[in-house]
C-alpha cells in the first residue's frame, strides 16, 4: 500500500515530556500537511510544507509545536513540554504538486494521550 | 477567515433510503473548492466528493451527490440507497484557491439503521 503512513499510531506520555511523530507521504507528493483533531471536532490545520519549505506555520498552536521536513520526503511534528490539552489525534495529509483542487490524502493519524 | 458550519451533529437513516447532510460556509473569495470527507470509526479519512466553485453543475460520484448553492454558500451531500458501510463521520471542508490547509466543519455522525 502506498498511502500516507504515520508512526506511531498511539502515544501515551506524561505531562512535560517531549514527543515526536513521523509522517511518510504518498511517494512523489510534494505537499505535506499537519492537522490536529480533538474529540467531537473536525481537523484543525496546523502547518504545511511544499517540498522542504515550510510555507505556513502561523497556525501552529504554540511555540511548543514545531515541524520539519528536511529532505522533502517524510516529516516530523514535535511537541515539547506536553500538556494535557495536547491530547488529540494528529493527522498528516499529502497532496501532489499538480493537484488542481488541493485534494489531500490523509494518513491514519497518531493518537496522543498526555497523562 | 473562512468558516464551515455543519449544523447536524448526528443523522440517522434506514438502509436503502436517502439522506442529506447540510453544510454552510463563509468566505469572501470567489475561487475555491469544497469537499466532503468520510471518516469511518478508527479508520482514516477519505475523500467522498469535491466541487469547484466556478462550476455550476453539481458534482456526482455514484450514490453521492451534492447540492451546491453558491449564492447561499450552501453545500449539502446527498447519499442515495444508504448502505451499512456508509456509517461514519462526515466532514465538510473548504479550500481557497491556493495550496493552504483545509478548513473543516465539526462533522455529522451518520448512523445507518438496518
Short mmCIF file of C-alpha atoms in Angstrom, two decimals:
data_model
loop_
_atom_site.label_atom_id
_atom_site.label_comp_id
_atom_site.label_asym_id
_atom_site.label_seq_id
_atom_site.Cartn_x
_atom_site.Cartn_y
_atom_site.Cartn_z
CA UNK A 1 0.00 0.00 0.00
CA UNK A 2 1.41 3.39 -0.93
CA UNK A 3 -0.88 5.59 1.15
CA UNK A 4 0.14 8.13 3.78
CA UNK A 5 1.63 6.42 6.82
CA UNK A 6 2.11 7.74 10.33
CA UNK A 7 4.14 6.46 13.23
CA UNK A 8 3.41 5.76 15.99
CA UNK A 9 -0.31 5.14 15.82
CA UNK A 10 -0.68 5.69 19.56
CA UNK A 11 1.47 7.55 22.05
CA UNK A 12 0.96 7.85 25.78
CA UNK A 13 3.21 10.28 27.60
CA UNK A 14 3.44 12.14 30.85
CA UNK A 15 2.91 15.86 31.11
CA UNK A 16 6.10 17.76 30.48
CA UNK A 17 7.68 15.18 28.18
CA UNK A 18 8.58 15.83 24.55
CA UNK A 19 7.02 13.74 21.78
CA UNK A 20 7.78 13.41 18.08
CA UNK A 21 5.54 12.00 15.38
CA UNK A 22 6.52 10.92 11.90
CA UNK A 23 4.60 11.13 8.65
CA UNK A 24 5.53 9.50 5.35
CA UNK A 25 3.53 10.98 2.48
CA UNK A 26 2.49 9.27 -0.71
CA UNK A 27 5.52 8.93 -2.93
CA UNK A 28 6.10 11.99 -5.13
CA UNK A 29 3.57 14.12 -3.26
CA UNK A 30 5.44 17.33 -2.66
CA UNK A 31 2.90 18.95 -0.29
CA UNK A 32 2.53 17.71 3.25
CA UNK A 33 0.07 18.95 5.87
CA UNK A 34 -0.37 18.51 9.61
CA UNK A 35 -3.71 18.76 11.40
CA UNK A 36 -4.94 18.27 14.95
CA UNK A 37 -8.30 16.69 15.64
CA UNK A 38 -9.81 16.82 19.12
CA UNK A 39 -12.79 14.76 20.22
CA UNK A 40 -16.01 15.86 18.55
CA UNK A 41 -14.31 18.35 16.26
CA UNK A 42 -13.12 18.46 12.69
CA UNK A 43 -9.42 18.53 11.89
CA UNK A 44 -7.68 21.84 12.57
CA UNK A 45 -4.91 22.87 10.18
CA UNK A 46 -1.51 23.40 11.79
CA UNK A 47 1.16 23.75 9.12
CA UNK A 48 2.22 22.67 5.65
CA UNK A 49 5.28 22.06 3.53
CA UNK A 50 5.96 22.28 -0.13
CA UNK A 51 8.99 20.06 -0.62
CA UNK A 52 11.27 21.00 2.31
CA UNK A 53 9.96 24.56 2.66
CA UNK A 54 7.50 25.23 5.46
CA UNK A 55 5.13 27.68 3.81
CA UNK A 56 2.67 28.18 6.64
CA UNK A 57 3.41 27.89 10.32
CA UNK A 58 1.45 30.70 11.90
CA UNK A 59 -1.33 28.24 12.72
CA UNK A 60 0.87 26.11 14.96
CA UNK A 61 -0.79 26.18 18.35
CA UNK A 62 2.13 27.49 20.35
CA UNK A 63 5.91 27.72 20.25
CA UNK A 64 5.98 24.26 21.82
CA UNK A 65 4.96 22.87 18.43
CA UNK A 66 7.42 22.55 15.58
CA UNK A 67 7.60 20.61 12.35
CA UNK A 68 10.33 19.67 9.92
CA UNK A 69 10.64 18.10 6.52
CA UNK A 70 14.39 18.13 6.00
CA UNK A 71 14.69 16.34 2.68
CA UNK A 72 11.27 16.98 1.25
CA UNK A 73 10.13 13.44 1.94
CA UNK A 74 8.96 12.42 5.43
CA UNK A 75 8.06 14.99 8.06
CA UNK A 76 8.15 15.11 11.85
CA UNK A 77 5.95 17.02 14.25
CA UNK A 78 7.39 17.67 17.70
CA UNK A 79 5.56 18.84 20.79
CA UNK A 80 7.77 19.98 23.64
CA UNK A 81 6.73 20.06 27.29
CA UNK A 82 3.43 18.35 26.58
CA UNK A 83 0.29 19.44 28.39
CA UNK A 84 -2.93 17.54 28.97
CA UNK A 85 -4.65 19.82 26.48
CA UNK A 86 -2.37 18.44 23.76
CA UNK A 87 -4.21 15.12 23.91
CA UNK A 88 -5.70 14.68 20.45
CA UNK A 89 -5.37 12.88 17.13
CA UNK A 90 -2.62 14.31 14.95
CA UNK A 91 -3.29 13.80 11.25
CA UNK A 92 -0.95 14.09 8.32
CA UNK A 93 -2.04 14.55 4.73
CA UNK A 94 -0.24 14.87 1.42
CA UNK A 95 -1.10 16.34 -1.94
CA UNK A 96 0.56 16.05 -5.33
CA UNK A 97 2.29 19.01 -6.93
CA UNK A 98 -0.16 19.28 -9.76
CA UNK A 99 -3.28 18.88 -7.64
CA UNK A 100 -5.67 21.38 -9.14
CA UNK A 101 -8.16 21.06 -6.32
CA UNK A 102 -5.88 20.92 -3.29
CA UNK A 103 -7.16 17.40 -2.77
CA UNK A 104 -5.46 15.95 0.27
CA UNK A 105 -4.91 12.30 1.15
CA UNK A 106 -4.92 11.57 4.85
CA UNK A 107 -2.98 9.14 6.97
CA UNK A 108 -4.45 7.09 9.86
CA UNK A 109 -3.28 9.58 12.48
CA UNK A 110 -1.31 9.41 15.72
CA UNK A 111 -3.43 9.46 18.84
CA UNK A 112 -1.64 11.27 21.67
CA UNK A 113 -2.67 10.88 25.29
CA UNK A 114 -0.98 13.12 27.84
CA UNK A 115 -1.35 11.93 31.43
CA UNK B 1 -11.26 33.91 7.86
CA UNK B 2 -13.26 31.15 6.30
CA UNK B 3 -15.65 29.14 8.42
CA UNK B 4 -17.53 25.92 7.78
CA UNK B 5 -20.68 25.03 9.70
CA UNK B 6 -22.33 21.65 9.93
CA UNK B 7 -25.50 22.07 11.95
CA UNK B 8 -26.41 18.38 12.27
CA UNK B 9 -24.25 16.64 14.89
CA UNK B 10 -25.96 13.33 14.13
CA UNK B 11 -28.24 11.91 11.45
CA UNK B 12 -29.92 8.54 11.21
CA UNK B 13 -31.31 6.84 8.11
CA UNK B 14 -32.76 3.47 7.24
CA UNK B 15 -30.69 1.26 5.00
CA UNK B 16 -31.54 1.80 1.29
CA UNK B 17 -33.07 5.21 1.94
CA UNK B 18 -31.73 8.67 1.08
CA UNK B 19 -30.19 11.13 3.50
CA UNK B 20 -28.95 14.70 3.10
CA UNK B 21 -26.19 16.23 5.21
CA UNK B 22 -26.03 20.00 5.45
CA UNK B 23 -23.05 22.34 5.25
CA UNK B 24 -22.77 26.09 5.03
CA UNK B 25 -19.61 28.14 4.73
CA UNK B 26 -18.49 31.71 4.81
CA UNK B 27 -15.86 33.19 2.52
CA UNK B 28 -15.09 36.38 0.67
CA UNK B 29 -13.21 34.54 -2.07
CA UNK B 30 -14.71 33.81 -5.46
CA UNK B 31 -12.47 30.88 -6.39
CA UNK B 32 -12.46 27.95 -4.00
CA UNK B 33 -13.14 24.24 -3.62
CA UNK B 34 -15.43 22.31 -1.36
CA UNK B 35 -15.11 18.72 -0.21
CA UNK B 36 -16.93 16.05 1.70
CA UNK B 37 -14.69 13.64 3.60
CA UNK B 38 -15.75 10.42 5.31
CA UNK B 39 -14.07 9.18 8.49
CA UNK B 40 -15.16 5.66 9.48
CA UNK B 41 -14.63 4.62 13.11
CA UNK B 42 -10.92 4.17 13.82
CA UNK B 43 -10.07 4.48 10.15
CA UNK B 44 -8.53 7.19 8.09
CA UNK B 45 -10.34 10.00 6.36
CA UNK B 46 -11.16 9.52 2.70
CA UNK B 47 -12.47 11.92 0.11
CA UNK B 48 -16.07 11.33 -0.94
CA UNK B 49 -16.69 14.13 -3.40
CA UNK B 50 -15.43 17.58 -4.38
CA UNK B 51 -16.90 20.65 -6.03
CA UNK B 52 -15.19 23.54 -7.78
CA UNK B 53 -16.88 26.85 -7.02
CA UNK B 54 -16.66 28.03 -10.63
CA UNK B 55 -18.69 25.05 -11.83
CA UNK B 56 -22.44 25.43 -11.75
CA UNK B 57 -23.05 21.74 -12.28
CA UNK B 58 -23.36 19.75 -9.09
CA UNK B 59 -20.76 17.01 -8.62
CA UNK B 60 -21.85 13.37 -8.54
CA UNK B 61 -19.95 10.22 -7.57
CA UNK B 62 -22.09 7.11 -7.84
CA UNK B 63 -24.54 7.22 -4.90
CA UNK B 64 -23.14 10.51 -3.62
CA UNK B 65 -24.15 13.90 -4.99
CA UNK B 66 -24.01 17.47 -3.82
CA UNK B 67 -26.35 20.43 -3.95
CA UNK B 68 -24.06 23.43 -4.34
CA UNK B 69 -25.75 26.80 -3.90
CA UNK B 70 -23.00 29.38 -4.31
CA UNK B 71 -25.08 32.46 -3.55
CA UNK B 72 -26.42 30.88 -0.38
CA UNK B 73 -22.96 29.44 0.47
CA UNK B 74 -24.51 26.05 0.96
CA UNK B 75 -23.00 22.67 0.08
CA UNK B 76 -25.12 19.67 1.08
CA UNK B 77 -24.32 16.00 0.50
CA UNK B 78 -26.98 13.54 -0.60
CA UNK B 79 -26.40 9.84 -0.12
CA UNK B 80 -28.80 7.64 -2.07
CA UNK B 81 -29.52 3.98 -1.35
CA UNK B 82 -27.72 4.18 2.01
CA UNK B 83 -25.60 1.17 2.90
CA UNK B 84 -24.29 -0.06 6.24
CA UNK B 85 -20.77 0.81 5.11
CA UNK B 86 -21.77 4.46 4.82
CA UNK B 87 -21.87 4.75 8.61
CA UNK B 88 -19.16 7.23 9.58
CA UNK B 89 -18.39 10.82 10.50
CA UNK B 90 -18.79 13.11 7.51
CA UNK B 91 -16.84 16.33 7.33
CA UNK B 92 -17.44 19.25 5.02
CA UNK B 93 -14.23 21.09 4.11
CA UNK B 94 -13.25 24.30 2.32
CA UNK B 95 -10.11 25.18 0.40
CA UNK B 96 -9.21 28.54 -1.04
CA UNK B 97 -7.60 28.85 -4.44
CA UNK B 98 -4.11 28.07 -3.18
CA UNK B 99 -2.43 25.12 -1.52
CA UNK B 100 -3.18 26.05 2.08
CA UNK B 101 -4.72 23.77 4.66
CA UNK B 102 -8.37 22.79 4.57
CA UNK B 103 -10.97 24.32 6.87
CA UNK B 104 -13.29 21.66 8.27
CA UNK B 105 -16.69 21.70 9.88
CA UNK B 106 -17.36 19.86 13.15
CA UNK B 107 -18.77 16.86 11.34
CA UNK B 108 -22.01 14.90 11.19
CA UNK B 109 -22.23 11.41 12.63
CA UNK B 110 -24.23 9.29 10.19
CA UNK B 111 -25.97 6.21 11.55
CA UNK B 112 -27.40 3.60 9.20
CA UNK B 113 -30.28 1.60 10.64
CA UNK B 114 -30.54 -1.95 9.21
#
